[in-house]
Coordinates of C-alpha atoms in Angstrom, one line a residue:
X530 CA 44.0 -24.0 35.9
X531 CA 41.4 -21.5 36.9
X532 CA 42.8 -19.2 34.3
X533 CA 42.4 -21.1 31.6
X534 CA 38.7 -21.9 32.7
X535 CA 38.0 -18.4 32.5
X536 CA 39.7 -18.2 29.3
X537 CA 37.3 -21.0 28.0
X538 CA 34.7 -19.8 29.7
X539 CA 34.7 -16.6 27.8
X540 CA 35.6 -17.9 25.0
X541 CA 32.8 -20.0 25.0
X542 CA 30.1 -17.4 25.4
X543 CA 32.4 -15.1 22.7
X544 CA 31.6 -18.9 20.4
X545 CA 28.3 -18.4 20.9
X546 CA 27.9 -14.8 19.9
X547 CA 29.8 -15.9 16.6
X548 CA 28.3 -19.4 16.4
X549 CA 24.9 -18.9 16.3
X550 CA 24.6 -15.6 14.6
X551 CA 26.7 -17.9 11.8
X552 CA 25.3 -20.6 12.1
X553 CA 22.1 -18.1 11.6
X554 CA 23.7 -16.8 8.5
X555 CA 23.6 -20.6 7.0
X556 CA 19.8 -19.9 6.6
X557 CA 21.3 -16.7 4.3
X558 CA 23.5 -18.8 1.8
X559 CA 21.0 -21.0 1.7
X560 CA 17.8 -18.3 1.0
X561 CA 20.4 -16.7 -1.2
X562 CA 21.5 -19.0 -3.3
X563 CA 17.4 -20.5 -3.5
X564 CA 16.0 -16.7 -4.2
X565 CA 18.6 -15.2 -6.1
X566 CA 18.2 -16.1 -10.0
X567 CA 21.4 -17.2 -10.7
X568 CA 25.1 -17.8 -9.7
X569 CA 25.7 -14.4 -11.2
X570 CA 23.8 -12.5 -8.8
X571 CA 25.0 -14.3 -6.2
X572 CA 28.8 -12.8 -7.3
X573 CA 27.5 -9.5 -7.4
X574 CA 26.5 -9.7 -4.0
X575 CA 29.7 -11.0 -2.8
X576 CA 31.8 -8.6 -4.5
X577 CA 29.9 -5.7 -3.0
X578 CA 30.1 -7.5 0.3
X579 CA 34.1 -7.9 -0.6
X580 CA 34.4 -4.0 -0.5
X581 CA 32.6 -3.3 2.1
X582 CA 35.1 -5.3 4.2
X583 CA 38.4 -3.0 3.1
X584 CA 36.4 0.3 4.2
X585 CA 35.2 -1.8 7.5
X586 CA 39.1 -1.8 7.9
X587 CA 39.6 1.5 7.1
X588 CA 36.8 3.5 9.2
X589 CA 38.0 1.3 12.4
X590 CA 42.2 2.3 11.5
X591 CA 43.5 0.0 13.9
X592 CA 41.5 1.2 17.2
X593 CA 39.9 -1.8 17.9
X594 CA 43.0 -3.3 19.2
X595 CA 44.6 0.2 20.5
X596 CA 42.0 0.2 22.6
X597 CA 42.7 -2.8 24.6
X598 CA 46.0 -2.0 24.6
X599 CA 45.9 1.7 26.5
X600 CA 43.0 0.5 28.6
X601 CA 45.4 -1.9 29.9
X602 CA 48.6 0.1 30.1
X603 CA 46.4 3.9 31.1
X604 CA 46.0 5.2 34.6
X605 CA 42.9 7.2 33.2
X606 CA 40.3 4.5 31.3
X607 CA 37.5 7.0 30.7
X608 CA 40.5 9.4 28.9
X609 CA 41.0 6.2 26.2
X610 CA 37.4 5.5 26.5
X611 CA 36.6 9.2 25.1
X612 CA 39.6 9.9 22.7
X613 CA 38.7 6.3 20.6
X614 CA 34.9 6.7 20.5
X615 CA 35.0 10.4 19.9
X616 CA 37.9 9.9 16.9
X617 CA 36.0 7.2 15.4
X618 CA 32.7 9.3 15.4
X619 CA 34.2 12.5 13.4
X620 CA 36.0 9.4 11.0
X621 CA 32.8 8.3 10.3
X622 CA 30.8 11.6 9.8
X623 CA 33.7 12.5 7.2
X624 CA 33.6 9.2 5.3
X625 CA 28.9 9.5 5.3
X626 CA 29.4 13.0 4.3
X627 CA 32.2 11.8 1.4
X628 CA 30.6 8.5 0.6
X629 CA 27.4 9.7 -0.3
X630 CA 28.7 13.1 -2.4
X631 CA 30.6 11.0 -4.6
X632 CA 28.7 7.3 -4.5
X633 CA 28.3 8.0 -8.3
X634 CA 32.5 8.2 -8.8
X635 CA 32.6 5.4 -6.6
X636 CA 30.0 2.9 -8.2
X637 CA 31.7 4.0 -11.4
X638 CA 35.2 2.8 -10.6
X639 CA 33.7 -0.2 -8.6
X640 CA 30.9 -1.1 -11.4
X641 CA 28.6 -1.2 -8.5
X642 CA 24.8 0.3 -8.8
X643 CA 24.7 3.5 -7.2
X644 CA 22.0 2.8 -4.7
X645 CA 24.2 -0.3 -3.6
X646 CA 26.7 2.3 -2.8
X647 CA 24.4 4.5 -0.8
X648 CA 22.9 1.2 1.3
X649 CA 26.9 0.5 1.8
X650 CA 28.4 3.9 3.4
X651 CA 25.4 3.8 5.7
X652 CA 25.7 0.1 6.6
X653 CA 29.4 0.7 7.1
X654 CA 29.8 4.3 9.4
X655 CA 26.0 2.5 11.6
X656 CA 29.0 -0.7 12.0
X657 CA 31.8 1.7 12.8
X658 CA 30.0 3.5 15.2
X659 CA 29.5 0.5 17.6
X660 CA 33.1 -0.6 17.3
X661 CA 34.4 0.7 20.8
X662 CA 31.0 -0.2 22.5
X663 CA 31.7 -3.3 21.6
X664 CA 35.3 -3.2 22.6
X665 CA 34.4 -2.0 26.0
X666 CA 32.0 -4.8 26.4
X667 CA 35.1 -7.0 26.0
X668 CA 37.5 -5.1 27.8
X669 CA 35.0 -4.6 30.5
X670 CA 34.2 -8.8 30.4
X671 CA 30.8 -8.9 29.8
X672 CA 30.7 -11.1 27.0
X673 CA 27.2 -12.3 27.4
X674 CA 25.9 -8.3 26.8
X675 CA 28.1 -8.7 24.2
X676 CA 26.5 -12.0 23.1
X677 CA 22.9 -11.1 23.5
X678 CA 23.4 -7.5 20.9
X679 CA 25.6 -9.9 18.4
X680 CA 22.8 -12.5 18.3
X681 CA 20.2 -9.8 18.2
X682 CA 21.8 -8.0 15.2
X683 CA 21.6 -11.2 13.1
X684 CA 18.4 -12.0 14.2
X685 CA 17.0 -9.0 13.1
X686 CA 18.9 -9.3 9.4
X687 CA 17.8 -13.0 9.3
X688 CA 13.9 -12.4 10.0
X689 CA 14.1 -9.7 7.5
X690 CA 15.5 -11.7 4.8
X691 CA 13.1 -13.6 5.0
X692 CA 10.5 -11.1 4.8
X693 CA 11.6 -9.3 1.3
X694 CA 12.6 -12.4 -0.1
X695 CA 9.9 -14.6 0.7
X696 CA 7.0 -13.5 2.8
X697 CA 6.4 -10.0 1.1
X698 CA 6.0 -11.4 -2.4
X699 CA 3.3 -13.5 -0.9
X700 CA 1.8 -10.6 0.5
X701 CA 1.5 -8.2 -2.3
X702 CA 0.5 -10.9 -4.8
X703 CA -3.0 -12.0 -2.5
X704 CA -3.3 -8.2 -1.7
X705 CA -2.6 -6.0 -4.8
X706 CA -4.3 -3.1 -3.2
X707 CA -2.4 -3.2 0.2
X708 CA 0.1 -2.2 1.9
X709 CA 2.6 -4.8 1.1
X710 CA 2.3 -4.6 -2.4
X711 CA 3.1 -0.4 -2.1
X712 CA 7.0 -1.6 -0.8
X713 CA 7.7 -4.6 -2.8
X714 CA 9.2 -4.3 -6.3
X715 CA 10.0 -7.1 -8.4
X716 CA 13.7 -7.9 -9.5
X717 CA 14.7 -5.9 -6.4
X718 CA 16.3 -9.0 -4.2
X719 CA 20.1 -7.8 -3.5
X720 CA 18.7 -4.3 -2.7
X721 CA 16.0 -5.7 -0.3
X722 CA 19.4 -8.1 0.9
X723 CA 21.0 -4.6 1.9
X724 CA 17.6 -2.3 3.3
X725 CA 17.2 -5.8 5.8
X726 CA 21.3 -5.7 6.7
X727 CA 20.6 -1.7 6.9
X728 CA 18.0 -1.9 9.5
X729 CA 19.8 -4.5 11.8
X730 CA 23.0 -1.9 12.1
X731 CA 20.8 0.5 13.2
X732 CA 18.9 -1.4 15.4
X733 CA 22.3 -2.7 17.0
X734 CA 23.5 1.6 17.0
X735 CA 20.5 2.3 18.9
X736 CA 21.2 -0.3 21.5
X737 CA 24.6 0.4 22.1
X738 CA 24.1 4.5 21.8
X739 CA 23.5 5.1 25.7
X740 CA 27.6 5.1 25.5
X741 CA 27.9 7.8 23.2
X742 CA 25.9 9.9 26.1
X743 CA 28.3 8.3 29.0
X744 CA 31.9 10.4 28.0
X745 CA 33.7 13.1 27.6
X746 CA 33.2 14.6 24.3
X747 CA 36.9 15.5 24.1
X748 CA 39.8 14.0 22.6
X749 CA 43.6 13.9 24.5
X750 CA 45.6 15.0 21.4
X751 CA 48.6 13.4 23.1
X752 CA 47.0 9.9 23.6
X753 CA 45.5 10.1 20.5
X754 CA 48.6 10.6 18.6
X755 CA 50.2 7.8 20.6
X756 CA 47.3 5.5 19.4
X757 CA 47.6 6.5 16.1
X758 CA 51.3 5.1 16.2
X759 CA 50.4 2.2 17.3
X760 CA 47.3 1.1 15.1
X761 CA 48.4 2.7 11.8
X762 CA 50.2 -0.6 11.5
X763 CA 47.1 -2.9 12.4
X764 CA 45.2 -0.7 10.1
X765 CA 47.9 -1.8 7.3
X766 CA 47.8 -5.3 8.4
X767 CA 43.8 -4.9 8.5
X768 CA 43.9 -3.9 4.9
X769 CA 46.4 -7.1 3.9
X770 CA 44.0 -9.1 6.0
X771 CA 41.0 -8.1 4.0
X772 CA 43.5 -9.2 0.7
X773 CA 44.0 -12.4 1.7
X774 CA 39.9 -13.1 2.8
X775 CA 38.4 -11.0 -0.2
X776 CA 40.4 -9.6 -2.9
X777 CA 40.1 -12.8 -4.4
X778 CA 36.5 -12.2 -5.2
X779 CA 37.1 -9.1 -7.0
X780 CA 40.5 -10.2 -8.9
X781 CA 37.9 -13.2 -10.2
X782 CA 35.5 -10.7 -11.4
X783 CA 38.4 -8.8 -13.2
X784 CA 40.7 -11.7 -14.7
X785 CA 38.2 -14.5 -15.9
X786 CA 36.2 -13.3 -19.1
X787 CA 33.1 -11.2 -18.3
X788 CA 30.7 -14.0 -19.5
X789 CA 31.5 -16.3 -16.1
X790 CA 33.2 -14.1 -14.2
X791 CA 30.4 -14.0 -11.7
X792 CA 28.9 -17.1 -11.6
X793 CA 32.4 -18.7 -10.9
X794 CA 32.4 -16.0 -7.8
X795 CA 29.4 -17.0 -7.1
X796 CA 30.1 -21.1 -6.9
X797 CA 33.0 -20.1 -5.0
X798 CA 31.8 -18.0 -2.7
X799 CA 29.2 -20.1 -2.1
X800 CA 31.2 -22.9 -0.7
X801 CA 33.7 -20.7 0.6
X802 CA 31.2 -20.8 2.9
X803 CA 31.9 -24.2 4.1
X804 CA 34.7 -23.4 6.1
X805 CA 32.5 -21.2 8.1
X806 CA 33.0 -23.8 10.9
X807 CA 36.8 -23.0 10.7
X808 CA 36.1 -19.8 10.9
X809 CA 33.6 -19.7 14.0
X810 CA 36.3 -21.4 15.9
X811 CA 38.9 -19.0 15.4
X812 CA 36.8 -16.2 15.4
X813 CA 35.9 -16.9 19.0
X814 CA 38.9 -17.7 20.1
X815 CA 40.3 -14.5 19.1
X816 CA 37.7 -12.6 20.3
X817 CA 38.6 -13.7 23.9
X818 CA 42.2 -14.4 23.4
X819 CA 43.2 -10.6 22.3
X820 CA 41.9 -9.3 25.3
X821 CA 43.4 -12.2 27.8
X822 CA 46.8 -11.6 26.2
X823 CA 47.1 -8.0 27.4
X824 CA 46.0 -8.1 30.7
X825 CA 48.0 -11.4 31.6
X826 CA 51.7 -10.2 29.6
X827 CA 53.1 -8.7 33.3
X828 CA 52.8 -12.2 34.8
X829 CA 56.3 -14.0 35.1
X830 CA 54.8 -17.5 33.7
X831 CA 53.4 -15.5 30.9
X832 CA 55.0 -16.9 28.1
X833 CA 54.5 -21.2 29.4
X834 CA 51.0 -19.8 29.5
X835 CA 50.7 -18.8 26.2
X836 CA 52.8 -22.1 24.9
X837 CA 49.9 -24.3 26.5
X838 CA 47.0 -22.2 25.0
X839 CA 48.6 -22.3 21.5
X840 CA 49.0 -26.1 21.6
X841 CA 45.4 -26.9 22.8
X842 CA 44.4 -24.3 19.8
X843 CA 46.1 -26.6 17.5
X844 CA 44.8 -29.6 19.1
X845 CA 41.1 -28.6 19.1
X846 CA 41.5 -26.7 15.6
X847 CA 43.0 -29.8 13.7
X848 CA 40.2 -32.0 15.3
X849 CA 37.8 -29.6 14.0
X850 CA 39.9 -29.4 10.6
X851 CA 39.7 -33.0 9.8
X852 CA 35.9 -33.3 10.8
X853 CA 34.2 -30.4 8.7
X854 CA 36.2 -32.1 5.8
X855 CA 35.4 -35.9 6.7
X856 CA 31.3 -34.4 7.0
X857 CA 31.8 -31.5 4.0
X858 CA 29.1 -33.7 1.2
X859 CA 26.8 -33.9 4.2
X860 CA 27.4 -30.0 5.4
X861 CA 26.7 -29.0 2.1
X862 CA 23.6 -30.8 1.9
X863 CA 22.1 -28.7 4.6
X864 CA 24.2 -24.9 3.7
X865 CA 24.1 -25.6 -0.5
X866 CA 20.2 -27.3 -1.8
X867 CA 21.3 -25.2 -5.0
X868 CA 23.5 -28.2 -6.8
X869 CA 24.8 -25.5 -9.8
X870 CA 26.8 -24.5 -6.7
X871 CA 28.4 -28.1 -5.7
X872 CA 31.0 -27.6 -8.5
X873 CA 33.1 -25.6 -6.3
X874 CA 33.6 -28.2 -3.5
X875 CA 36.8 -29.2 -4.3
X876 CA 38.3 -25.7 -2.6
X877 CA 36.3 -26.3 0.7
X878 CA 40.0 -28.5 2.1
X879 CA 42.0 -25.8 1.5
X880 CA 39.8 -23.1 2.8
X881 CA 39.2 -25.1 5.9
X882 CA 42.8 -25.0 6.4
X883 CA 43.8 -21.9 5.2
X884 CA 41.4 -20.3 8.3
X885 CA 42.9 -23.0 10.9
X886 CA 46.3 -21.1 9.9
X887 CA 45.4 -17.8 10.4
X888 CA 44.2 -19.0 13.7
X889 CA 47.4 -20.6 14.3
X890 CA 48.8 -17.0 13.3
X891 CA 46.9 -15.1 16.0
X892 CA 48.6 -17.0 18.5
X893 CA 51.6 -17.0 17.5
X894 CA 51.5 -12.6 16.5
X895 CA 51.2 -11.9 20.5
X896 CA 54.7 -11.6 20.7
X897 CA 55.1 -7.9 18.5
X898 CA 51.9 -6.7 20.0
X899 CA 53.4 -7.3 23.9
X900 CA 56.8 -5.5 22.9
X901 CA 54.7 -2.6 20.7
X902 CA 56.2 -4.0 17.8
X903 CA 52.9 -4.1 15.6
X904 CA 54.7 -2.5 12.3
X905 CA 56.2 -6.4 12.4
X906 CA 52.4 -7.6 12.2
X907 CA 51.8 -5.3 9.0
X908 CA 55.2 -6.6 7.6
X909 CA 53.8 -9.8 7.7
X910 CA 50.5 -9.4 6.9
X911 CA 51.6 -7.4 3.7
X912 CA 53.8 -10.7 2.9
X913 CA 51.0 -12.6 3.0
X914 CA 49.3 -10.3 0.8
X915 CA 51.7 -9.9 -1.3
X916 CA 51.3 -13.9 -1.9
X917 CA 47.8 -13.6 -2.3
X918 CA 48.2 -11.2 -5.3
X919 CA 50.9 -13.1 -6.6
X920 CA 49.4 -16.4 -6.7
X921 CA 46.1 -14.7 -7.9
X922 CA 47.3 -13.2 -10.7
X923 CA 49.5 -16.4 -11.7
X924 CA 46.8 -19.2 -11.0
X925 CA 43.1 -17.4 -11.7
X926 CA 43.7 -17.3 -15.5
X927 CA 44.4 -20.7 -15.4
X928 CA 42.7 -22.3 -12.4
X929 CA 39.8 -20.3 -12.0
X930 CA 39.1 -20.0 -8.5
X931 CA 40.8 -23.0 -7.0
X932 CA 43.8 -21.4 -7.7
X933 CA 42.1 -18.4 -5.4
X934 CA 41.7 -21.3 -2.8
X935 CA 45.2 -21.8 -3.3
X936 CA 46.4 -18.8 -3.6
X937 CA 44.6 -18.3 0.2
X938 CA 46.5 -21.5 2.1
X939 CA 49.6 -20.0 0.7
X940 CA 49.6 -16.7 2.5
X941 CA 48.3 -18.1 5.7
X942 CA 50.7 -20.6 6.1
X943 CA 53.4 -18.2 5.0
X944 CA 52.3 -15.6 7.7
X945 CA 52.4 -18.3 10.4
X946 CA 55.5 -19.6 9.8
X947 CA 57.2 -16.2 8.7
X948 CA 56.0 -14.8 12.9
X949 CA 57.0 -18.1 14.3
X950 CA 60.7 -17.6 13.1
X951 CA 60.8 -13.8 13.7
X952 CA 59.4 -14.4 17.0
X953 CA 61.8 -16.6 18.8
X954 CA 64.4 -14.3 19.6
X955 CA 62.3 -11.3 20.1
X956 CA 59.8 -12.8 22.6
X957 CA 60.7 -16.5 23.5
X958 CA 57.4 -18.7 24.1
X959 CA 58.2 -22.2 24.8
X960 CA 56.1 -23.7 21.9
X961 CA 55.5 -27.4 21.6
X962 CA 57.0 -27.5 18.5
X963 CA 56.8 -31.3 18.1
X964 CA 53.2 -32.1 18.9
X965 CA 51.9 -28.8 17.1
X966 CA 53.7 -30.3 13.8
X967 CA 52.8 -33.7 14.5
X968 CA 48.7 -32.5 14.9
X969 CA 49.1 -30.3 12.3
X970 CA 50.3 -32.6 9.8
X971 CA 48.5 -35.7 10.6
X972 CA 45.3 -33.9 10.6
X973 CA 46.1 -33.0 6.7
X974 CA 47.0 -36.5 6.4
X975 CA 43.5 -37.9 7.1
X976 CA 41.6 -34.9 5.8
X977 CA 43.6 -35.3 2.3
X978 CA 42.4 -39.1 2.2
X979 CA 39.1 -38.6 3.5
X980 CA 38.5 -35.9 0.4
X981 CA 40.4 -36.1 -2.4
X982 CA 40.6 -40.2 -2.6
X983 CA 37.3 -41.1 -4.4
X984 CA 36.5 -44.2 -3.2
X985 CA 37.0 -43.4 0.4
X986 CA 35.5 -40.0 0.1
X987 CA 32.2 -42.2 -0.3
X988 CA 32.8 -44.4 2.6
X989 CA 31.8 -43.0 5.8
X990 CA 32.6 -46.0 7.6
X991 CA 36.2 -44.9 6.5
X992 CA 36.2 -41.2 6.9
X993 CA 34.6 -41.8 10.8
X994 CA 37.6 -44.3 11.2
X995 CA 40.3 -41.7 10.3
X996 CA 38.3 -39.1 13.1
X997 CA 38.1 -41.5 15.9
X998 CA 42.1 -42.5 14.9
X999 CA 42.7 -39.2 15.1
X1000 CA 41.2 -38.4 18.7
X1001 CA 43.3 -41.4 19.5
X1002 CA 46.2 -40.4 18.6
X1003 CA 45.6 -36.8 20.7
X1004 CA 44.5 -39.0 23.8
X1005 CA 47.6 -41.2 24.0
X1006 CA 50.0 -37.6 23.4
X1007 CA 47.8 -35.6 26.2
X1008 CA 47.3 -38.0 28.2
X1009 CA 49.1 -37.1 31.6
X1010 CA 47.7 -33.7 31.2
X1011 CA 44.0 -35.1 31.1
X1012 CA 44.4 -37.6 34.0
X1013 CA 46.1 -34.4 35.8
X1014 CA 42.4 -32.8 35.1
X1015 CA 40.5 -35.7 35.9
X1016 CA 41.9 -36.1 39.1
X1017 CA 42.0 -32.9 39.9
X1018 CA 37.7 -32.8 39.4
X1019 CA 37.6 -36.0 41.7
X1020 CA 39.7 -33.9 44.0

């Protein structure tokens, strides 16, 4: 049992460096959606946004996770330590020295401003620079250092928000001659958006730079090629990652008609946003799963061990499922003031359960990363994205962007069920097949009644009934194993 209190543990204090900097970043959507004049620029800024994730992807080219996996199967950790950080560095240099020569071409075939595209490549080489400090935070278990920089990065980007967007205007209208009023320019809201996310990257690369000054500024060719091998297919499944999360955003820019392509990117993005709370969950549990996968895979009860954790992921993630959905009309109260955006609710079900998925997904991929079978990962991920552009094409045209909300669900639940079946020959992990469907499927049940049935979609009394039915029916199936806790604290 103490393992999986350490597993919580961490993941916990992983939570909260993803909780609270997100739960931060609700003050964004909601200054955002306030300041910014219209839907339409909203969509902008989300498309840029959209990009910048596929060239996060590329400038990391699957190290992140290579790294975890030779400083757990290397004699020599300060030899992986070196060859990552020092690859990544010269990657990065290239892609500054590229980016900005040719940030017209690129705003040109993006139909992105030019000085969007300059903020951008720096934003994106300062975030690729601190990817392997971070990793060795991780590696190294020191999650609250890692906590305390995440926090501190969106901290930083959240005070200075607020400052362009609504203290400096303040300032340079009551002092006309001042300072303030020589660095603020009217109409200039997404750039002032990207100077504030600008400064917080750097601010987090000066923190973590001590490391650059603590290895060996050498790379092992040998090691490195060997690493290369192995992320070149989590770089791929990056990329068909970043297709089924974003693409969407840019395909609704390019197939609905120019006059609202934006503002309906903008409505959805907006409360795309709602399934943050999904997302918080799964991105901390990943965050301290990944690492807890590698260094346990040489123990003999490894695979019962993973079976447990992927049922209790289920049970907490379909708990959380059905509540963000029985609560979404209050939620969006507090994340959406901006009603114009309310008219996209109706994907916030699906998005909530397209994430819980994907979650389900990254417990159930351990299997090809423990055998060094990853190119199966970016077979399935490009499956996934493959549905994603299929469904895309076929629905946006005609179902704006719930079919996008669609389209999402669709290649999430196709890549969990496609690993399940392709992992239970390869790697056999005793799964609780029965009570993962059961969870899975009565949480839909509820959270389909609780939104889409009008009547009790306005009936709390009813939607907090379905909940508490719900944690009822978890209680009576886990049962023995919480009376085994229970008396194993009076103990």
């Amino acid at each position: 049992m103490s393992l999986y209190k350490n597993l919580f543990k961490q993941t916990a204090i992983y939570g909260l460096a993803m909780v609270l900097p997100r739960m931060l970043s609700f003050f964004l959507v909601r200054l955002y959606t306030n300041v910014l004049p219209n839907k339409t620029d909203y969509g902008n800024l989300t498309i840029i946004l959209a990009y910048m994730v596929f060239f996060n992807v590329i400038l990391s080219y699957g190290f992140e996770t290579a790294f975890f996996k030779f400083y757990n199967s290397e004699t020599d950790k300060k030899k992986v330590i070196s060859t990552t950080t020092v690859s990544i560095f010269w990657s990065s240099m290239f892609f500054l020295l590229f980016g900005l020569i040719f940030k017209k071409t690129i705003a040109f075939y993006t139909n992105v401003d030019v000085q969007y595209v300059s903020y951008s490549v720096w934003i994106l080489v300062l975030d690729a620079l601190v990817v392997i400090p971070f990793s060795k935070l991780r590696v190294n278990q020191n999650p609250i250092k890692y906590a305390f920089i995440k926090i501190g990065n969106v901290v930083v980007n959240l005070a200075l928000n607020f400052f362009f967007l609504i203290f400096l205007p303040k300032l340079a209208v009551s002092n006309s001659d001042g300072f303030f009023a020589q660095i603020y320019f009217k109409d200039f809201q997404v750039s002032y958006i990207f100077i504030a996310n600008l400064i917080a990257s750097l601010v987090t690369f000066l923190v973590l730079s001590p490391e650059y000054f603590k290895i060996n500024w050498n790379i092992d060719k040998v090691l490195w090629k060997k690493m290369m091998l192995y992320g070149f297919p989590i770089l791929i499944a990056g990329l068909a990652f970043a297709i089924n999360e974003h693409f969407d955003k840019i395909l609704l820019a390019k197939l609905l008609p120019a006059t609202i392509a934006k503002s309906e990117v903008g409505a959805y993005s907006a409360c795309y946003k709602l399934g943050l709370f999904m997302v918080l969950f799964r991105t901390a549990y990943t965050l301290g799963i990944e690492p807890f996968f590698f260094s346990h895979a040489s123990n003999e009860n490894a695979p019962q061990t993973y079976a447990t954790i992927t049922k209790y992921f289920v049970v907490f993630g379909s708990f959380i499922s059905l509540g963000v959905i029985v609560f979404a009309d209050l939620l969006k109260l507090l994340l959406l003031h901006n009603k114009t955006y309310w008219e996209a609710m109706k994907v916030v079900p699906l998005i909530v359960f397209a994430n819980f998925f994907l979650g389900i997904y990254t417990n159930l991929s351990v299997w090809y990363k423990l055998i060094n079978k990853t190119k199966i990962g970016a077979y399935i991920s490009i499956v996934g994205a493959f549905v994603t552009l299929l469904l895309n094409f076929l629905l946006i045209p005609i179902m704006s962007y719930y079919g996008s909300a669609i389209a999402t669900i669709a290649a999430y639940g196709s890549m969990m069920v496609l690993s399940y079946y392709l992992g239970r020959n390869r790697y056999p992990i005793p799964y609780d097949m029965k009570r993962i469907f059961g969870y899975i499927t009565v949480s839909i049940m509820f959270s389909g009644i609780a939104f889409y049935v009008p009547c009790v979609r306005e009936n709390y009394a009813i939607k907090i009934t379905l909940l508490l039915l719900f944690l009822y029916i978890i209680y009576l199936s886990e049962k023995e194993t919480l009376l085994r806790i229970i008396k194993r604290k009076i103990k």
